[in-house]
Amino acid sequence: MKSLTIRHRILVSFAAVLVVMSVIAVMAYAWFLQAGQEATEVEKGILPDLYHSTEIMTGQMAAHSLLQEFALQENPSDRSTLESAITTNRDQVQRSMDDYEATIVSDIDKQNYALVKELANQFRLAETAVLDTSRAALSKGETPNESPALKNTVEPIFVKLQSALQAMVEDHRGEANSATQRISSIVRTAEVGLSVGLLVALGLALLLGYQLFRAITGPLTRLVNAVQLMRQGDFSERLDLMRRDEFSVLADGFNAMADDLTTLIGQVQRSSIQVGTSITEIAATSKQQQATATEIAATTTEIRATAKEISATSNELVRTMNEVSTVAEQTAAVAGGGQAGLTRMEETMQQVMEAAGAINSKLAILSEKAGSINQVVTTITKVADQTNLLSLNASIEAEKAGQYGRGFAVVATEIRRLADQTAVSTYDIEQMVKDIQSAVAAGVMGMDKFSEQVRRGMQEIQQVGGQLFDIIQQVQGLVPRFEVANEGMQAQATGAGQISDTLTQLSEAAQQTVESLQQSTLAIDELNQVSGGMRSSISRFKLRA
């Protein structure tokens, strides 16, 4: 039975019950057909024979009674009426006998009828003789006396005829009773057979229904229990029904689905662990980039402060050069005043030498600041390269995270773009610092030459007063050099201002980088929460080993 499908079991059950019911129906049909045949035989054979035989018997009794009444009647008119009734009854009895003769088929009925017919003919002859005797007596004017004829002739014949008719009626009545008993027996047999058949059909239906119920509820209960375990997160249950039916197909489908879900959830668990690891690495990279961006911002602030100091020093140098230029012009004017102003010119030259020394010291400070800026720019360049490398690592980790790291990939791309902008800006600053260093070096060289010439002028003033004219020319020749130095100082001040502006932009870029990294940190936290939720959601599943 386990190899049969549920459909086949249902069909077999219905077929078995249908076969039993068909057998019961065939047997009932046979019984009722037999009962119908018996009833038809009774209706068309036995009952007509019984009816006609009874009718003949009644007619003969009526004939006997009429004949007796005729014999006892003295009134001629009444006797005539009775004679007519006797004739009518005789015709009716003859018709009944003819009808009975047409229905008999058995030999016993034929023998009985032959005897009755012979006796009836004798009775009719005797009856006719009585009537003829009565008419003859009346025609002679005598009083008829039929009693002797009735007693001696008619009565013996009537007794025999009545006995024969009674035997024939009893025979037909016996046949009717036998047919009735046979019909009753058939009906009782049909009742018992139908009852037994119905009980067998009911028992078979209950047995097959119980087998079908077990065949359905057993595997269905196991399937429902397995589904309940799966709802609770236990995917380790598998079904082995050891049968070949629709439930076996369902069990195979359930096992295949459980295997697929186990594989899928296992992959999700491994992916969640990998995503968590990638998120941790991305978070560490983000924190490192945030620290680097903070360091860049602090370094940029220091560079901006240094640039402001350089700008202030350059402005002071410009003012000093203006003062030196004014002093040189005044010196030239005083030198033209003669020997009397030589002493004042010497003092003025002394002031010029002191101013030149101050300029040299300021230029030295400016050169040191420019060197510091160059070191800071080198540091910023290294930090920008490190930031670019970190953003590249962050992009790689974001690619590993899949769709959960897309937001962080955008942030990493923005950080790399800002790092590139920082590198470009530091390169511009480096070029500006180199220009400043070149200008400072040119200024230092010019001031060295200027100081040397002033010393020589002082020596010449102290040694030879006559060389005053040459000194005046040299002093006048220093004015264009002061203008060149002044222009260099102004260029340095302008470069320092540009450096300050560039550093301001770099500071804003660093601030944007910090904000982007903060957003990246928030995105990482949200991604970490999502990963944690996913891990907690799938941690309740119990997989098959």
mmCIF file of C-alpha atoms in Angstrom, residues 145-325:
data_model
loop_
_atom_site.group_PDB
_atom_site.id
_atom_site.type_symbol
_atom_site.label_atom_id
_atom_site.label_comp_id
_atom_site.label_asym_id
_atom_site.label_seq_id
_atom_site.Cartn_x
_atom_site.Cartn_y
_atom_site.Cartn_z
ATOM 1 C CA ASN A 145 -92.668 -32.494 -8.642
ATOM 2 C CA GLU A 146 -88.875 -32.058 -9.086
ATOM 3 C CA SER A 147 -87.840 -33.190 -5.626
ATOM 4 C CA PRO A 148 -87.196 -36.841 -6.517
ATOM 5 C CA ALA A 149 -85.139 -35.846 -9.525
ATOM 6 C CA LEU A 150 -83.219 -33.355 -7.476
ATOM 7 C CA LYS A 151 -82.551 -35.797 -4.717
ATOM 8 C CA ASN A 152 -81.732 -38.774 -6.839
ATOM 9 C CA THR A 153 -80.040 -37.212 -9.840
ATOM 10 C CA VAL A 154 -78.992 -33.597 -9.310
ATOM 11 C CA GLU A 155 -77.754 -33.795 -5.724
ATOM 12 C CA PRO A 156 -75.228 -36.593 -6.259
ATOM 13 C CA ILE A 157 -73.873 -34.866 -9.351
ATOM 14 C CA PHE A 158 -73.737 -31.484 -7.544
ATOM 15 C CA VAL A 159 -71.919 -33.003 -4.586
ATOM 16 C CA LYS A 160 -69.303 -34.494 -6.889
ATOM 17 C CA LEU A 161 -69.094 -31.258 -8.884
ATOM 18 C CA GLN A 162 -68.782 -29.203 -5.718
ATOM 19 C CA SER A 163 -66.083 -31.525 -4.450
ATOM 20 C CA ALA A 164 -64.178 -31.297 -7.752
ATOM 21 C CA LEU A 165 -64.540 -27.509 -7.806
ATOM 22 C CA GLN A 166 -63.442 -27.318 -4.173
ATOM 23 C CA ALA A 167 -60.391 -29.435 -4.966
ATOM 24 C CA MET A 168 -59.585 -27.224 -7.970
ATOM 25 C CA VAL A 169 -60.024 -24.045 -5.922
ATOM 26 C CA GLU A 170 -57.951 -25.455 -3.078
ATOM 27 C CA ASP A 171 -55.257 -26.452 -5.545
ATOM 28 C CA HIS A 172 -55.125 -22.924 -6.955
ATOM 29 C CA ARG A 173 -55.272 -21.481 -3.458
ATOM 30 C CA GLY A 174 -52.331 -23.693 -2.485
ATOM 31 C CA GLU A 175 -50.410 -22.498 -5.536
ATOM 32 C CA ALA A 176 -51.188 -18.898 -4.530
ATOM 33 C CA ASN A 177 -50.040 -19.565 -0.972
ATOM 34 C CA SER A 178 -46.859 -21.246 -2.244
ATOM 35 C CA ALA A 179 -46.147 -18.300 -4.555
ATOM 36 C CA THR A 180 -46.808 -15.895 -1.697
ATOM 37 C CA GLN A 181 -44.443 -17.835 0.544
ATOM 38 C CA ARG A 182 -41.812 -17.880 -2.189
ATOM 39 C CA ILE A 183 -42.193 -14.110 -2.634
ATOM 40 C CA SER A 184 -41.957 -13.605 1.134
ATOM 41 C CA SER A 185 -38.870 -15.828 1.240
ATOM 42 C CA ILE A 186 -37.293 -13.876 -1.597
ATOM 43 C CA VAL A 187 -38.086 -10.591 0.167
ATOM 44 C CA ARG A 188 -36.629 -11.864 3.463
ATOM 45 C CA THR A 189 -33.542 -13.138 1.646
ATOM 46 C CA ALA A 190 -33.213 -9.767 -0.075
ATOM 47 C CA GLU A 191 -33.593 -7.969 3.244
ATOM 48 C CA VAL A 192 -30.922 -10.121 4.883
ATOM 49 C CA GLY A 193 -28.646 -9.871 1.848
ATOM 50 C CA LEU A 194 -29.062 -6.112 1.627
ATOM 51 C CA SER A 195 -28.450 -5.745 5.363
ATOM 52 C CA VAL A 196 -25.331 -7.916 5.221
ATOM 53 C CA GLY A 197 -24.149 -6.153 2.056
ATOM 54 C CA LEU A 198 -24.706 -2.744 3.578
ATOM 55 C CA LEU A 199 -22.864 -3.812 6.735
ATOM 56 C CA VAL A 200 -19.997 -5.179 4.624
ATOM 57 C CA ALA A 201 -19.947 -1.988 2.527
ATOM 58 C CA LEU A 202 -20.049 0.151 5.667
ATOM 59 C CA GLY A 203 -17.275 -1.877 7.313
ATOM 60 C CA LEU A 204 -15.177 -1.776 4.151
ATOM 61 C CA ALA A 205 -15.779 1.969 3.822
ATOM 62 C CA LEU A 206 -14.788 2.490 7.466
ATOM 63 C CA LEU A 207 -11.673 0.306 7.071
ATOM 64 C CA LEU A 208 -10.582 1.960 3.837
ATOM 65 C CA GLY A 209 -11.458 5.398 5.253
ATOM 66 C CA TYR A 210 -9.369 4.685 8.354
ATOM 67 C CA GLN A 211 -6.455 3.483 6.208
ATOM 68 C CA LEU A 212 -6.783 6.570 4.013
ATOM 69 C CA PHE A 213 -7.044 8.766 7.130
ATOM 70 C CA ARG A 214 -3.829 7.261 8.509
ATOM 71 C CA ALA A 215 -2.141 7.537 5.121
ATOM 72 C CA ILE A 216 -2.947 11.266 5.046
ATOM 73 C CA THR A 217 -2.739 12.376 8.693
ATOM 74 C CA GLY A 218 0.508 10.519 9.511
ATOM 75 C CA PRO A 219 2.829 12.190 6.966
ATOM 76 C CA LEU A 220 0.810 15.406 7.162
ATOM 77 C CA THR A 221 1.455 15.591 10.924
ATOM 78 C CA ARG A 222 5.187 15.030 10.381
ATOM 79 C CA LEU A 223 5.230 17.662 7.656
ATOM 80 C CA VAL A 224 3.383 20.166 9.884
ATOM 81 C CA ASN A 225 5.792 19.465 12.787
ATOM 82 C CA ALA A 226 8.779 19.992 10.489
ATOM 83 C CA VAL A 227 7.290 23.274 9.260
ATOM 84 C CA GLN A 228 6.721 24.377 12.878
ATOM 85 C CA LEU A 229 10.381 23.627 13.669
ATOM 86 C CA MET A 230 11.401 25.619 10.587
ATOM 87 C CA ARG A 231 9.234 28.541 11.779
ATOM 88 C CA GLN A 232 11.165 28.416 15.076
ATOM 89 C CA GLY A 233 14.452 28.638 13.166
ATOM 90 C CA ASP A 234 15.459 24.948 13.263
ATOM 91 C CA PHE A 235 16.466 23.941 9.721
ATOM 92 C CA SER A 236 18.058 20.630 10.759
ATOM 93 C CA GLU A 237 14.859 18.545 10.449
ATOM 94 C CA ARG A 238 14.483 16.348 7.334
ATOM 95 C CA LEU A 239 11.604 14.052 6.305
ATOM 96 C CA ASP A 240 11.983 10.383 5.292
ATOM 97 C CA LEU A 241 8.455 8.964 4.821
ATOM 98 C CA MET A 242 9.509 5.635 3.211
ATOM 99 C CA ARG A 243 6.664 5.758 0.696
ATOM 100 C CA ARG A 244 5.952 6.673 -2.916
ATOM 101 C CA ASP A 245 3.000 9.039 -3.088
ATOM 102 C CA GLU A 246 2.174 12.733 -3.132
ATOM 103 C CA PHE A 247 3.491 13.134 0.416
ATOM 104 C CA SER A 248 6.805 11.635 -0.685
ATOM 105 C CA VAL A 249 6.976 14.337 -3.379
ATOM 106 C CA LEU A 250 6.101 16.954 -0.726
ATOM 107 C CA ALA A 251 8.778 15.549 1.603
ATOM 108 C CA ASP A 252 11.396 15.647 -1.166
ATOM 109 C CA GLY A 253 10.370 19.229 -1.983
ATOM 110 C CA PHE A 254 10.499 20.161 1.719
ATOM 111 C CA ASN A 255 13.964 18.600 2.116
ATOM 112 C CA ALA A 256 15.222 20.385 -1.015
ATOM 113 C CA MET A 257 13.772 23.685 0.228
ATOM 114 C CA ALA A 258 15.331 23.162 3.677
ATOM 115 C CA ASP A 259 18.719 22.395 2.064
ATOM 116 C CA ASP A 260 18.484 25.521 -0.105
ATOM 117 C CA LEU A 261 17.470 27.668 2.882
ATOM 118 C CA THR A 262 20.276 26.151 4.970
ATOM 119 C CA THR A 263 22.797 26.998 2.246
ATOM 120 C CA LEU A 264 21.361 30.502 1.864
ATOM 121 C CA ILE A 265 21.332 31.250 5.602
ATOM 122 C CA GLY A 266 24.856 29.849 5.942
ATOM 123 C CA GLN A 267 26.020 32.162 3.180
ATOM 124 C CA VAL A 268 24.211 35.074 4.859
ATOM 125 C CA GLN A 269 25.878 34.265 8.189
ATOM 126 C CA ARG A 270 29.309 34.104 6.586
ATOM 127 C CA SER A 271 28.585 37.292 4.638
ATOM 128 C CA SER A 272 27.449 39.059 7.816
ATOM 129 C CA ILE A 273 30.696 38.076 9.546
ATOM 130 C CA GLN A 274 32.699 39.302 6.546
ATOM 131 C CA VAL A 275 30.650 42.521 6.439
ATOM 132 C CA GLY A 276 31.259 43.029 10.169
ATOM 133 C CA THR A 277 35.001 42.532 9.668
ATOM 134 C CA SER A 278 35.040 44.923 6.709
ATOM 135 C CA ILE A 279 33.039 47.482 8.698
ATOM 136 C CA THR A 280 35.545 47.231 11.559
ATOM 137 C CA GLU A 281 38.451 47.747 9.158
ATOM 138 C CA ILE A 282 36.656 50.637 7.456
ATOM 139 C CA ALA A 283 35.909 52.200 10.850
ATOM 140 C CA ALA A 284 39.569 51.930 11.841
ATOM 141 C CA THR A 285 40.614 53.442 8.512
ATOM 142 C CA SER A 286 38.059 56.216 8.926
ATOM 143 C CA LYS A 287 39.311 57.032 12.413
ATOM 144 C CA GLN A 288 42.891 57.065 11.128
ATOM 145 C CA GLN A 289 41.890 59.359 8.262
ATOM 146 C CA GLN A 290 40.009 61.585 10.693
ATOM 147 C CA ALA A 291 43.103 61.823 12.890
ATOM 148 C CA THR A 292 45.201 62.577 9.796
ATOM 149 C CA ALA A 293 42.752 65.251 8.685
ATOM 150 C CA THR A 294 42.817 66.764 12.169
ATOM 151 C CA GLU A 295 46.620 66.788 12.044
ATOM 152 C CA ILE A 296 46.473 68.438 8.605
ATOM 153 C CA ALA A 297 44.122 71.082 9.986
ATOM 154 C CA ALA A 298 46.442 71.749 12.950
ATOM 155 C CA THR A 299 49.499 71.890 10.670
ATOM 156 C CA THR A 300 47.653 74.212 8.314
ATOM 157 C CA THR A 301 46.831 76.471 11.245
ATOM 158 C CA GLU A 302 50.507 76.577 12.221
ATOM 159 C CA ILE A 303 51.539 77.305 8.629
ATOM 160 C CA ARG A 304 48.948 80.058 8.410
ATOM 161 C CA ALA A 305 50.327 81.596 11.606
ATOM 162 C CA THR A 306 53.871 81.349 10.196
ATOM 163 C CA ALA A 307 52.704 82.913 6.929
ATOM 164 C CA LYS A 308 51.156 85.771 8.879
ATOM 165 C CA GLU A 309 54.476 86.285 10.687
ATOM 166 C CA ILE A 310 56.292 86.240 7.323
ATOM 167 C CA SER A 311 53.805 88.766 5.959
ATOM 168 C CA ALA A 312 54.316 90.987 8.998
ATOM 169 C CA THR A 313 58.114 90.698 8.683
ATOM 170 C CA SER A 314 57.916 91.509 4.978
ATOM 171 C CA ASN A 315 55.803 94.591 5.671
ATOM 172 C CA GLU A 316 58.309 95.682 8.311
ATOM 173 C CA LEU A 317 61.161 95.145 5.827
ATOM 174 C CA VAL A 318 59.303 97.252 3.273
ATOM 175 C CA ARG A 319 58.996 100.056 5.785
ATOM 176 C CA THR A 320 62.683 99.655 6.699
ATOM 177 C CA MET A 321 63.731 99.770 3.038
ATOM 178 C CA ASN A 322 61.629 102.887 2.560
ATOM 179 C CA GLU A 323 63.403 104.427 5.514
ATOM 180 C CA VAL A 324 66.817 103.351 4.128
ATOM 181 C CA SER A 325 65.926 104.798 0.742
#
